Amino acid sequence: MMVPLTQLEVIAMRPALDQVLSVLQELRLAEVVALVEPGGAPPGLTDLIARADALCALVDLPASGSPMSDDVLQTTLDGLEPVVVALLAEAEDLRNEAETLPRSIAALDAVQPLVPELGRLNDRQLANLGLASMALVLDDPDLRVVRELARHLADLLGRAHLLAYATAGPGTPVGCLLVLRRDDLSGVNALLGQERIAEVGVPADFAGRSLRATIEAMRERLAALPRERMRVQGLLVDALSPAVGPLRVTAQSLRMRAERLVAAQRADVSARTFRLRLWVPARRAAMIERTLTERAGPTVAVEHLVEGDLASDQPVLLRNRPGWQPFQQLVGFLSWPARGGLDPTGLMALVLPIFFGIMVGDVVYGAVMVAAAWWLRTHGAHDSTRGAVGRVLTLGGAWAMLFGLLYGEALGSLGHRVGMPALWVYRGGPTALEPLLLFSLAVGLVHVTLGLLLGAWTAVRRHRRRQLASKTGTLLALAGVAGLAGARGAGSPADVALLAAVLVITGLVLASATQGALGLLTGPLELLGTLGNVLSYLRLAALGLASTYLAEVANELGTRGPLLLGVLTATLFHALNLTLAAFSPMIQALRLHYVEFFGQFHEGGGRLFSPLGGAVALTVGAGRGAVPPAVDRTIPQPVPAGSSS
Amino acid sequence: MELGLIALGAGLAVGLSALATGYAQARIGAAAMGAVAEKPELIGRAILLVAIPETLVILGFAVAAMIILLLGGA
């Protein structure tokens, strides 16, 4: 339903501007009209909000305490940020280490069996033999770097070295063990640096140990990492916990202040007074006026603007049942209705799930969708999108179950095979096509006619005679065509066909006459377009049949071959069909609304009503620890129009 | 008329219109997704535009149904 709006003009002494805006922010019922070109929120304020939000996002604690002053907030942020940045960097290092260590261990483990004796020797034992060893892990899946390294080592050391390498599997890092004379160690280090061979996964702490000792040390480190990460997370929480509650409250307060500052820039401010123009719901105008004069002081004068003074950029305010909110969003996906138009949300909420049910039409598929929708709604209480999808799917699934009973379908033809009766017609049967097509056309005829009636009603409300004549003419012609088709199908007397033909001609003349000479062309074209719209509803039958036959294929494949394989194949195909059934019918039902139905009456291009305090309330509601607007007590200084702060 | 020819005609009616729909949707879809990438609020219109050519295949389905019902039943 579209809520009528009206305009109020508030005139008062300039110091009262912020108080007026604070009251309006709490009411969340008024949109401020831009009397002068507004600027944005001050960058300093936006920056503070962003910094506070970034810290709050790290710890899931509710808002608490009272808002800080700007100076205290600045000091708090300056003190916290370096600590938090350091801890986050440490946490990131630990995360990287936890990711790379298992790969390094696997790579070195793969080398160990190649040189079992050498792998057991530690550095001291190797030194006694005049030898040294190096463990390397290289990110070299195609072994090009390793082969290159082997060639360079042969050039440098001749045969006086041993290089063993192995990988734990395709695409994993290569583990290498290099055993060489102790005297050659510096030369090899220089070579590795010169060839830019980057070790991965063997941190400096493990350098200089035997292969076996390196692996053991790495395993110990890996085992200790979760404890280490918990310690860093604990330090982060300890550092932020005392501050996050007040920070959330302060960020919220700043958001409200920023909103007031932007709104103040929309007012016409002189040296002593200001003038503020508001869009408000017409039925709440008196209450808003009374509240403003009571709370903002006696110097505030509020005036109702008459119809002729209303600005042209009037927003639209839609009010529908809570259960219809997802469908309202779907209307908004196309375009919000224009001022003075019709809000189709209710009709969409009623008809769209029916279309979905007509196409899916299966008891089991419908039940699975209802169950999935229930899961989405219970597990997504804080996620509005999941809740909305769940609500739409619940209704669609319920209608799918109902039409499943009419079609006698449960997992497609399985219900029919086990004796489930079809209350109307079984879609898999040889005689189903004709009744399904006629039913789809009948649904389309009713829906398009309803759209045309709404279009005619809109024309009456807006005193548009041409549009009214065009819609009425199309309605008459459509009724005539339907009558002709009915008369031919039912073998009715010639009088009925004659009456229908008269209706078609009258409708065409009416629709064409309003367009002048061009009407001779556009009138018939409009009728053809409307007939095309009705035919488009055949998709209700087409998609339904496609779904039925895919389910039939699943059931048929299920009976072939061994039982287990058959059940698996059938389950796979039914899952695929169910997934298609959840998406495709919804898209098609949406399209039937957007193109065929809305096309008859919907005038888009509307702008949604955006009250002062509304966006901030949404931000509060979205996070934990909602802060009521009354918490904000920071009164900013009024900002003259066009000035920056 | 032979059943095979009727089936062939019905199949061609749906198949050719489906090819035409696919061609149109590919062109429109690419452009629509480009627009949505820049302006996400256009998603509703994008769905609408992409879905419009499907009328072609629906009409093809209607023709196929008529072929089957009128000729196949005769």
XYZ file of C-alpha atoms in Angstrom:
719
model
C 0.000 0.000 0.000
C 1.242 3.464 -0.860
C 1.152 5.894 2.063
C 0.118 9.471 1.170
C 2.793 12.047 1.959
C 2.580 15.740 2.589
C 5.059 18.540 3.142
C 5.714 20.555 6.277
C 7.842 23.649 6.480
C 9.625 24.341 9.734
C 10.806 27.883 10.462
C 12.662 28.714 13.667
C 15.584 30.568 15.163
C 18.906 29.214 13.954
C 20.130 27.790 17.309
C 17.120 25.465 17.384
C 18.127 23.721 14.137
C 20.010 20.881 15.762
C 17.302 20.279 18.332
C 14.696 20.109 15.562
C 16.807 17.628 13.628
C 17.390 15.520 16.752
C 13.652 15.276 17.361
C 13.056 14.327 13.713
C 15.815 11.743 13.935
C 14.096 10.088 16.864
C 10.704 10.151 15.140
C 12.088 8.592 11.903
C 9.097 9.967 10.030
C 10.446 12.922 8.070
C 12.623 13.228 4.977
C 14.449 16.524 4.641
C 14.018 18.229 1.269
C 17.126 19.889 -0.131
C 16.394 23.612 -0.325
C 20.044 24.210 -1.184
C 22.558 21.825 -2.726
C 23.815 19.722 0.220
C 27.384 18.615 0.815
C 28.552 15.400 2.433
C 29.479 14.589 6.008
C 32.718 16.221 7.205
C 35.676 13.982 6.232
C 37.111 14.080 9.758
C 33.883 12.706 11.195
C 33.605 10.016 8.515
C 37.193 8.998 9.213
C 36.544 8.683 12.946
C 33.470 6.530 12.301
C 35.413 4.260 9.932
C 38.280 3.853 12.424
C 35.927 3.046 15.301
C 33.937 0.601 13.148
C 37.120 -1.181 12.075
C 38.088 -1.833 15.698
C 34.551 -2.847 16.705
C 34.428 -5.401 13.890
C 37.307 -7.327 15.492
C 35.478 -8.229 18.701
C 31.876 -9.372 18.970
C 30.790 -7.454 22.028
C 27.591 -5.424 22.538
C 27.398 -1.656 22.791
C 27.669 -0.361 26.340
C 28.553 2.740 28.295
C 28.169 6.321 27.205
C 29.546 8.025 24.105
C 33.025 9.533 24.269
C 33.861 13.083 23.355
C 35.769 13.603 20.112
C 39.058 14.215 21.941
C 38.704 11.088 24.077
C 37.752 9.068 21.022
C 40.784 10.339 19.119
C 43.081 9.492 22.038
C 41.512 6.046 22.437
C 41.894 5.256 18.753
C 45.473 6.549 18.648
C 46.351 4.377 21.627
C 44.613 1.223 20.469
C 45.443 1.146 16.786
C 49.236 0.496 17.000
C 48.690 -2.337 19.499
C 45.949 -3.874 17.383
C 47.946 -3.553 14.166
C 50.935 -5.298 15.757
C 48.780 -8.105 17.136
C 47.006 -8.546 13.809
C 50.352 -8.754 12.019
C 51.518 -11.395 14.512
C 48.279 -13.330 14.037
C 48.746 -13.174 10.275
C 52.319 -14.486 10.562
C 51.118 -17.373 12.712
C 48.350 -18.166 10.255
C 50.840 -18.240 7.395
C 53.159 -20.454 9.422
C 50.302 -22.855 10.192
C 49.584 -23.071 6.478
C 53.146 -23.589 5.240
C 54.602 -25.868 7.945
C 52.547 -28.976 7.079
C 53.617 -28.669 3.432
C 57.273 -28.310 4.426
C 57.093 -31.288 6.772
C 55.488 -33.413 4.065
C 58.198 -32.394 1.569
C 61.089 -33.162 3.955
C 59.428 -36.395 5.062
C 59.507 -37.477 1.443
C 63.294 -36.924 1.278
C 64.116 -38.814 4.466
C 63.817 -42.381 3.073
C 66.242 -41.484 0.230
C 69.126 -40.816 2.628
C 68.249 -42.640 5.877
C 71.761 -42.651 7.363
C 72.611 -39.031 6.565
C 69.165 -37.905 7.686
C 69.842 -39.240 11.181
C 73.093 -37.303 11.670
C 72.928 -34.017 13.511
C 75.076 -30.965 12.822
C 77.777 -31.891 15.370
C 78.155 -35.409 13.972
C 78.324 -34.027 10.444
C 80.907 -31.439 11.543
C 83.090 -34.225 12.945
C 83.035 -35.738 9.466
C 83.838 -32.320 7.944
C 80.391 -32.205 6.388
C 77.374 -29.907 6.539
C 73.765 -30.372 5.476
C 71.039 -28.035 4.289
C 67.330 -28.753 4.198
C 65.417 -26.808 1.549
C 61.771 -26.698 0.613
C 61.204 -25.236 -2.838
C 57.919 -24.200 -4.411
C 58.797 -25.895 -7.674
C 56.047 -28.249 -8.849
C 57.617 -29.016 -12.263
C 61.155 -29.567 -10.774
C 62.804 -27.053 -13.121
C 64.463 -25.081 -10.307
C 65.739 -28.279 -8.644
C 67.320 -29.514 -11.877
C 68.871 -26.096 -12.459
C 70.200 -26.119 -8.899
C 71.687 -29.596 -9.412
C 73.474 -28.375 -12.548
C 74.942 -25.320 -10.780
C 76.038 -27.434 -7.782
C 77.783 -29.878 -10.111
C 79.607 -26.955 -11.749
C 80.597 -25.517 -8.383
C 81.357 -28.613 -6.318
C 81.986 -31.346 -8.849
C 81.005 -34.697 -7.317
C 81.766 -33.630 -3.733
C 78.126 -33.237 -2.676
C 74.848 -35.094 -2.423
C 71.522 -33.597 -3.430
C 68.423 -35.681 -2.705
C 64.973 -34.381 -3.438
C 61.404 -35.648 -3.428
C 57.822 -34.387 -3.392
C 54.939 -35.563 -1.258
C 52.646 -35.496 -4.305
C 51.904 -33.708 -7.591
C 51.828 -29.926 -7.230
C 53.261 -29.943 -3.693
C 56.561 -28.275 -2.676
C 59.821 -30.126 -3.265
C 61.860 -31.202 -0.239
C 65.646 -31.184 -0.770
C 68.559 -32.388 1.349
C 71.978 -31.101 0.353
C 75.041 -32.677 2.008
C 78.374 -31.063 1.214
C 81.889 -30.372 2.566
C 81.807 -27.862 5.370
C 84.317 -25.687 3.515
C 81.947 -25.350 0.555
C 79.056 -24.062 2.653
C 79.702 -20.353 2.069
C 80.032 -20.871 -1.690
C 76.721 -22.711 -1.856
C 74.993 -20.038 0.223
C 76.280 -17.442 -2.228
C 75.018 -19.563 -5.125
C 71.562 -19.849 -3.590
C 71.481 -16.079 -3.104
C 72.757 -15.432 -6.611
C 70.178 -17.745 -8.222
C 67.438 -16.219 -6.052
C 66.303 -19.614 -4.883
C 63.709 -18.852 -2.254
C 63.225 -21.391 0.479
C 59.697 -21.827 1.656
C 58.486 -23.367 4.848
C 61.808 -23.826 6.667
C 62.025 -20.768 8.893
C 65.349 -19.431 10.145
C 64.746 -21.065 13.544
C 65.199 -24.501 11.972
C 68.278 -23.688 9.955
C 71.528 -25.565 10.628
C 69.984 -28.743 12.018
C 70.027 -32.248 10.669
C 67.141 -33.285 8.465
C 65.600 -35.415 11.175
C 66.011 -32.732 13.835
C 64.527 -30.156 11.487
C 61.430 -32.255 10.894
C 60.989 -32.939 14.599
C 61.375 -29.261 15.467
C 58.878 -28.303 12.798
C 56.378 -30.832 14.134
C 56.778 -29.428 17.639
C 56.268 -25.916 16.307
C 53.163 -26.975 14.409
C 51.701 -28.535 17.548
C 52.396 -25.348 19.489
C 50.850 -23.015 16.911
C 47.168 -23.293 17.985
C 48.138 -22.340 21.529
C 50.199 -19.459 20.174
C 47.333 -18.217 18.017
C 44.945 -18.435 20.978
C 47.387 -16.360 23.007
C 47.490 -13.622 20.352
C 43.704 -13.680 19.982
C 43.409 -13.400 23.769
C 45.748 -10.400 23.794
C 43.643 -8.788 21.053
C 40.417 -9.335 22.984
C 42.026 -8.086 26.198
C 43.229 -4.957 24.443
C 39.879 -4.199 22.790
C 37.296 -5.445 25.300
C 37.240 -2.434 27.603
C 36.920 -0.061 24.657
C 34.577 -1.792 22.198
C 31.306 -1.172 24.085
C 31.820 2.603 24.376
C 33.296 2.652 20.846
C 30.109 1.158 19.403
C 27.977 3.701 21.238
C 30.263 6.516 20.132
C 30.321 5.384 16.490
C 26.540 5.294 16.526
C 26.408 8.748 18.039
C 28.815 10.026 15.383
C 26.706 8.490 12.620
C 23.674 10.333 13.909
C 25.639 13.550 14.164
C 26.915 13.138 10.607
C 23.360 12.563 9.397
C 22.201 15.730 11.171
C 25.066 17.721 9.698
C 24.148 16.599 6.182
C 20.462 17.349 6.859
C 21.371 20.784 8.237
C 23.116 21.572 4.972
C 19.820 20.985 3.170
C 18.110 23.731 5.188
C 17.869 27.333 4.081
C 19.825 29.053 6.857
C 20.119 32.809 7.314
C 22.030 34.744 9.964
C 19.233 34.340 12.517
C 16.721 31.829 11.264
C 16.430 28.647 9.261
C 13.793 27.108 7.007
C 13.473 23.345 6.771
C 11.144 21.532 4.385
C 10.055 17.965 5.171
C 8.221 15.127 3.505
C 6.112 13.353 6.135
C 3.286 10.785 6.081
C 0.074 12.844 5.809
C -1.623 11.056 8.692
C 1.307 11.724 11.028
C 1.770 15.397 10.112
C -0.244 16.712 13.067
C 1.641 14.513 15.514
C 5.011 15.605 14.080
C 3.993 19.259 14.284
C 2.877 18.857 17.895
C 6.048 16.987 18.893
C 8.289 19.589 17.276
C 6.634 22.527 19.010
C 6.622 20.709 22.351
C 10.211 19.496 22.273
C 12.087 22.064 20.199
C 10.679 25.135 21.884
C 8.080 27.811 21.246
C 10.144 29.579 18.581
C 9.484 26.750 16.141
C 6.727 27.410 13.601
C 5.407 24.528 11.509
C 3.317 25.113 8.409
C 1.457 22.635 6.182
C 2.160 23.230 2.517
C -0.817 23.139 0.163
C -0.925 20.814 -2.835
C 0.221 23.458 -5.305
C 3.429 24.151 -3.374
C 4.549 20.533 -3.240
C 7.881 19.799 -4.849
C 7.887 17.482 -7.825
C 10.449 15.022 -6.443
C 8.050 13.460 -3.991
C 9.315 10.149 -2.594
C 7.100 7.109 -2.206
C 6.450 5.393 1.093
C 5.207 1.808 0.908
C 3.627 0.111 3.877
C 2.858 -3.575 3.676
C 2.432 -6.524 6.028
C 5.725 -7.791 7.506
C 5.294 -11.077 5.619
C 5.159 -9.190 2.322
C 8.496 -7.422 2.769
C 10.424 -9.868 0.507
C 7.909 -9.239 -2.275
C 8.239 -5.491 -1.751
C 11.967 -5.909 -2.309
C 11.215 -7.823 -5.507
C 9.095 -4.896 -6.719
C 12.025 -2.607 -5.922
C 14.354 -4.816 -7.974
C 12.519 -3.566 -11.049
C 11.670 -0.052 -10.014
C 9.801 1.547 -7.150
C 6.319 2.722 -8.206
C 6.061 6.350 -9.207
C 4.226 8.897 -7.076
C 0.474 8.403 -7.319
C 0.871 4.961 -8.845
C -0.121 1.584 -7.457
C 1.901 -0.580 -5.119
C 1.727 -4.101 -6.599
C 3.364 -5.772 -3.574
C 0.190 -7.394 -2.237
C -0.828 -8.840 -5.594
C 2.688 -10.092 -6.163
C 2.773 -11.743 -2.715
C -0.475 -13.505 -3.558
C 0.164 -14.580 -7.164
C 3.923 -15.203 -7.452
C 3.932 -18.254 -5.101
C 0.932 -19.662 -7.011
C 2.820 -19.429 -10.300
C 5.786 -21.102 -8.634
C 3.501 -23.882 -7.379
C 1.903 -24.369 -10.812
C 5.310 -24.902 -12.398
C 6.894 -27.108 -9.696
C 3.729 -29.068 -8.787
C 5.266 -31.917 -6.804
C 4.432 -32.962 -3.246
C 7.927 -34.140 -2.311
C 9.775 -31.269 -4.031
C 7.417 -28.818 -2.326
C 7.983 -30.463 1.063
C 11.773 -30.323 0.607
C 11.523 -26.633 -0.317
C 9.384 -25.874 2.740
C 11.913 -27.725 4.918
C 14.813 -25.836 3.324
C 12.940 -22.573 3.789
C 12.300 -23.400 7.449
C 16.017 -24.102 7.908
C 16.930 -20.818 6.207
C 14.542 -18.869 8.408
C 15.645 -20.481 11.667
C 19.367 -20.392 10.898
C 19.347 -16.951 9.325
C 17.431 -14.928 11.890
C 19.984 -12.088 11.665
C 20.371 -12.326 7.891
C 17.517 -10.494 6.223
C 18.291 -11.963 2.783
C 18.126 -15.560 4.014
C 14.947 -14.778 5.916
C 13.377 -13.214 2.811
C 14.370 -16.135 0.589
C 13.038 -18.513 3.218
C 9.690 -16.727 3.375
C 9.223 -16.729 -0.415
C 10.301 -20.374 -0.628
C 7.878 -21.372 2.139
C 4.908 -19.981 0.236
C 6.142 -21.341 -3.104
C 6.808 -24.784 -1.594
C 3.351 -24.900 0.003
C 1.695 -24.118 -3.344
C 3.949 -26.684 -5.046
C 2.653 -29.318 -2.606
C -0.942 -28.307 -3.316
C -0.482 -28.478 -7.088
C 1.433 -31.738 -6.574
C -1.785 -33.188 -5.163
C -3.724 -31.829 -8.165
C -1.205 -33.367 -10.582
C -0.726 -36.578 -8.531
C 3.050 -36.128 -8.484
C 5.547 -37.063 -5.779
C 9.137 -37.223 -7.003
C 7.675 -36.886 -10.470
C 6.046 -40.034 -11.743
C 6.955 -42.075 -8.647
C 3.754 -41.001 -6.874
C 1.714 -41.960 -9.928
C 3.481 -45.356 -10.112
C 2.686 -46.213 -6.491
C -0.961 -45.305 -6.978
C -1.142 -41.681 -5.844
C -4.303 -40.271 -7.467
C -4.236 -37.009 -9.449
C -7.023 -34.756 -8.237
C -7.000 -32.929 -11.594
C -4.638 -34.203 -14.311
C -1.406 -36.208 -14.246
C 1.158 -34.176 -16.207
C 3.088 -37.223 -17.404
C 0.050 -38.692 -19.137
C -0.627 -38.556 -22.894
C -3.744 -36.377 -22.492
C -2.200 -33.802 -20.162
C -0.901 -31.346 -22.750
C -4.179 -29.812 -23.841
C -5.674 -29.120 -20.384
C -2.339 -27.765 -19.147
C -2.047 -25.373 -22.096
C -5.620 -24.172 -21.674
C -5.110 -23.725 -17.941
C -1.942 -21.682 -18.512
C -3.688 -19.487 -21.074
C -6.631 -18.996 -18.714
C -4.278 -17.969 -15.909
C -2.529 -15.570 -18.296
C -5.833 -14.120 -19.492
C -6.984 -13.455 -15.928
C -3.644 -11.987 -14.865
C -3.231 -9.727 -17.883
C -6.880 -8.618 -17.611
C -6.279 -7.736 -13.972
C -3.246 -5.718 -15.043
C -5.278 -3.884 -17.698
C -8.025 -3.125 -15.155
C -5.430 -1.693 -12.781
C -4.007 0.338 -15.664
C -7.481 1.709 -16.437
C -8.020 2.521 -12.770
C -4.695 4.363 -12.603
C -5.746 6.334 -15.695
C -9.030 7.293 -14.019
C -7.225 8.418 -10.858
C -4.784 10.489 -12.864
C -7.421 11.860 -15.260
C -5.641 10.474 -18.320
C -8.358 9.992 -20.902
C -6.143 8.636 -23.646
C -4.643 6.017 -21.405
C -8.115 5.086 -20.141
C -9.435 4.701 -23.708
C -6.402 2.668 -24.716
C -6.677 0.291 -21.751
C -10.446 -0.060 -22.133
C -10.099 -0.714 -25.858
C -7.437 -3.350 -25.287
C -9.600 -4.951 -22.585
C -12.606 -5.130 -24.925
C -10.517 -6.506 -27.791
C -8.918 -9.085 -25.504
C -12.348 -10.144 -24.231
C -13.491 -10.414 -27.844
C -10.521 -12.594 -28.852
C -11.089 -14.822 -25.822
C -14.776 -15.014 -26.748
C -13.946 -15.960 -30.352
C -11.536 -18.680 -29.192
C -14.077 -19.962 -26.698
C -16.871 -19.933 -29.262
C -14.761 -21.885 -31.748
C -13.607 -24.393 -29.149
C -17.031 -24.988 -27.633
C -18.875 -24.866 -30.948
C -21.136 -22.047 -29.704
C -23.815 -20.472 -31.902
C -22.803 -17.916 -34.506
C -24.376 -15.104 -32.461
C -21.756 -15.543 -29.736
C -18.925 -15.407 -32.277
C -20.524 -12.312 -33.854
C -20.743 -10.590 -30.472
C -17.088 -11.440 -29.797
C -16.060 -10.062 -33.194
C -17.950 -6.838 -32.455
C -16.075 -6.570 -29.175
C -12.734 -6.990 -30.962
C -13.549 -4.312 -33.540
C -14.943 -1.893 -30.936
C -11.893 -2.379 -28.763
C -9.528 -1.841 -31.662
C -11.334 1.331 -32.735
C -11.299 2.654 -29.162
C -7.619 1.886 -28.659
C -6.669 3.319 -32.059
C -8.822 6.443 -31.983
C -6.844 7.996 -29.162
C -3.602 7.795 -31.133
C -4.739 9.778 -34.179
C -3.641 8.578 -37.613
C -0.841 6.544 -36.086
C -3.453 4.606 -34.157
C -4.264 2.578 -37.267
C -0.871 0.983 -36.798
C -0.347 1.120 -33.035
C -3.846 -0.052 -32.036
C -3.594 -3.505 -33.653
C 0.052 -3.743 -32.569
C -0.932 -3.106 -28.954
C -3.563 -5.832 -29.168
C -0.986 -8.209 -30.654
C 1.418 -7.343 -27.855
C -1.246 -8.063 -25.257
C -2.064 -11.389 -26.918
C 1.661 -12.171 -26.845
C 1.624 -11.403 -23.145
C -1.173 -13.913 -22.595
C 0.601 -16.554 -24.697
C 3.727 -15.982 -22.615
C 1.947 -17.668 -19.704
C 2.343 -20.932 -21.606
C 5.682 -21.105 -19.832
C 3.718 -22.208 -16.763
C 2.885 -25.410 -18.620
C 6.214 -25.676 -20.449
C 8.417 -25.500 -17.376
C 6.131 -27.794 -15.452
C 6.263 -30.409 -18.194
C 10.054 -30.119 -18.419
C 10.321 -30.699 -14.664
C 7.960 -33.670 -14.843
C 9.858 -35.338 -17.657
C 13.236 -34.811 -15.968
C 11.813 -36.499 -12.872
C 10.498 -39.286 -15.125
C 14.030 -39.736 -16.522
C 15.389 -39.924 -12.960
C 12.845 -42.587 -11.994
C 13.409 -44.565 -15.194
C 17.205 -44.566 -14.726
C 16.655 -45.612 -11.131
C 15.075 -48.861 -12.285
C 18.008 -49.782 -14.551
C 21.026 -51.734 -13.341
C 21.843 -52.720 -9.739
C 19.583 -51.369 -6.999
C 22.217 -49.234 -5.262
C 23.452 -47.673 -8.495
C 19.858 -47.034 -9.569
C 19.012 -45.314 -6.295
C 22.168 -43.192 -6.523
C 21.440 -42.169 -10.130
C 17.816 -41.361 -9.351
C 18.818 -39.321 -6.293
C 21.360 -37.374 -8.336
C 18.838 -36.560 -11.066
C 16.134 -35.625 -8.576
C 18.583 -33.348 -6.757
C 19.415 -31.673 -10.072
C 15.727 -31.338 -10.923
C 14.970 -29.941 -7.477
C 17.729 -27.354 -7.801
C 16.418 -26.319 -11.216
C 12.879 -26.282 -9.817
C 13.913 -23.925 -7.029
C 15.506 -21.358 -9.354
C 13.983 -21.458 -12.811
C 10.280 -21.202 -11.867
C 11.074 -18.301 -9.554
C 12.829 -16.425 -12.361
C 9.973 -17.171 -14.753
C 7.314 -16.169 -12.214
C 9.234 -12.927 -11.648
C 9.428 -12.309 -15.373
C 5.682 -12.866 -15.804
C 5.132 -10.191 -13.181
C 7.759 -7.733 -14.391
C 6.916 -7.907 -18.102
C 3.410 -9.225 -18.658
C 1.649 -7.974 -15.512
C 3.474 -4.780 -14.486
C 3.636 -3.742 -18.140
C -0.105 -3.063 -18.084
C -0.132 -0.555 -15.240
C 3.144 -0.141 -13.372
C 4.888 3.199 -13.679
C 8.348 2.958 -12.181
C 10.970 5.559 -11.441
C 9.825 6.272 -7.901
C 12.232 7.178 -5.150
C 11.829 5.456 -1.812
C 11.070 7.611 1.232
C 14.249 7.988 3.274
C 13.447 9.464 6.688
C 15.962 11.148 8.924
C 17.168 8.486 11.387
C 16.011 5.637 9.144
C 19.399 4.691 7.709
C 21.034 4.996 11.117
C 18.300 2.818 12.620
C 19.017 0.188 9.983
C 22.712 0.291 10.890
C 21.871 -0.093 14.564
C 19.454 -2.935 13.973
C 21.960 -4.800 11.845
C 24.609 -5.096 14.536
C 24.661 -6.394 18.072
C 23.633 -4.230 20.964
C 21.182 -1.936 19.259
C 21.469 1.571 20.589
C 18.239 3.535 20.830
C 18.487 6.991 19.326
C 17.808 8.486 22.764
C 21.340 7.453 23.774
C 22.732 10.216 21.581
C 23.117 13.399 23.535
C 25.842 15.071 21.508
C 24.491 18.325 20.197
C 26.527 19.592 17.271
C 26.648 23.247 16.379
C 24.283 24.250 13.591
C 25.941 24.545 10.231
C 24.959 27.390 7.913
C 23.928 26.367 4.430
C 26.802 25.896 2.063
C 29.483 26.091 4.741
C 31.831 23.259 5.514
C 32.817 22.049 8.933
C 0.813 -37.794 -41.879
C 3.640 -39.902 -40.627
C 4.300 -39.706 -36.923
C 8.030 -39.216 -37.504
C 7.511 -36.079 -39.569
C 5.143 -34.662 -36.968
C 7.696 -35.266 -34.246
C 10.425 -33.737 -36.429
C 8.314 -30.641 -37.041
C 7.540 -30.225 -33.343
C 11.185 -30.701 -32.455
C 12.303 -28.135 -35.021
C 9.741 -25.625 -33.756
C 11.137 -25.808 -30.233
C 14.776 -26.356 -31.192
C 15.152 -23.491 -33.640
C 13.330 -21.043 -31.381
C 15.525 -22.183 -28.488
C 18.630 -21.450 -30.576
C 17.304 -17.988 -31.359
C 16.525 -17.393 -27.694
C 19.962 -18.556 -26.677
C 21.627 -16.251 -29.185
C 19.607 -13.258 -28.018
C 20.129 -14.062 -24.348
C 23.864 -14.396 -24.808
C 24.097 -10.920 -26.317
C 21.705 -9.315 -23.838
C 23.103 -11.197 -20.861
C 26.666 -10.055 -21.486
C 25.586 -6.439 -21.773
C 23.253 -6.683 -18.782
C 25.909 -8.174 -16.524
C 28.275 -5.400 -17.544
C 25.657 -2.873 -16.528
C 24.988 -4.664 -13.221
C 28.710 -4.716 -12.438
C 28.692 -0.927 -12.591
C 25.232 -0.382 -11.106
C 24.084 -3.311 -8.922
C 20.657 -1.712 -8.482
C 19.903 -2.582 -12.111
C 19.692 -6.307 -11.304
C 15.872 -6.352 -11.646
C 15.973 -4.787 -15.072
C 18.801 -7.110 -16.047
C 16.673 -10.154 -15.171
C 13.822 -8.639 -17.119
C 15.928 -7.968 -20.194
C 17.553 -11.391 -20.134
C 14.162 -13.086 -19.739
C 12.461 -11.208 -22.581
C 13.757 -13.396 -25.481
C 12.392 -16.485 -23.741
C 9.050 -15.599 -25.263
C 10.510 -16.893 -28.539
C 11.006 -20.406 -27.227
C 7.631 -20.301 -25.468
C 6.010 -19.454 -28.772
C 8.019 -22.275 -30.349
C 6.656 -24.552 -27.646
C 3.141 -23.359 -28.465
C 3.659 -24.143 -32.146
C 5.079 -27.569 -31.275
C 2.098 -28.258 -29.021
C -0.271 -27.250 -31.827
C 1.539 -29.510 -34.283
C 1.254 -32.448 -31.901
C -2.325 -31.780 -30.851
C -3.748 -30.875 -34.269
C -1.759 -33.211 -36.515
C -0.755 -35.962 -34.108
C -4.286 -36.409 -32.836
C -5.788 -36.496 -36.317
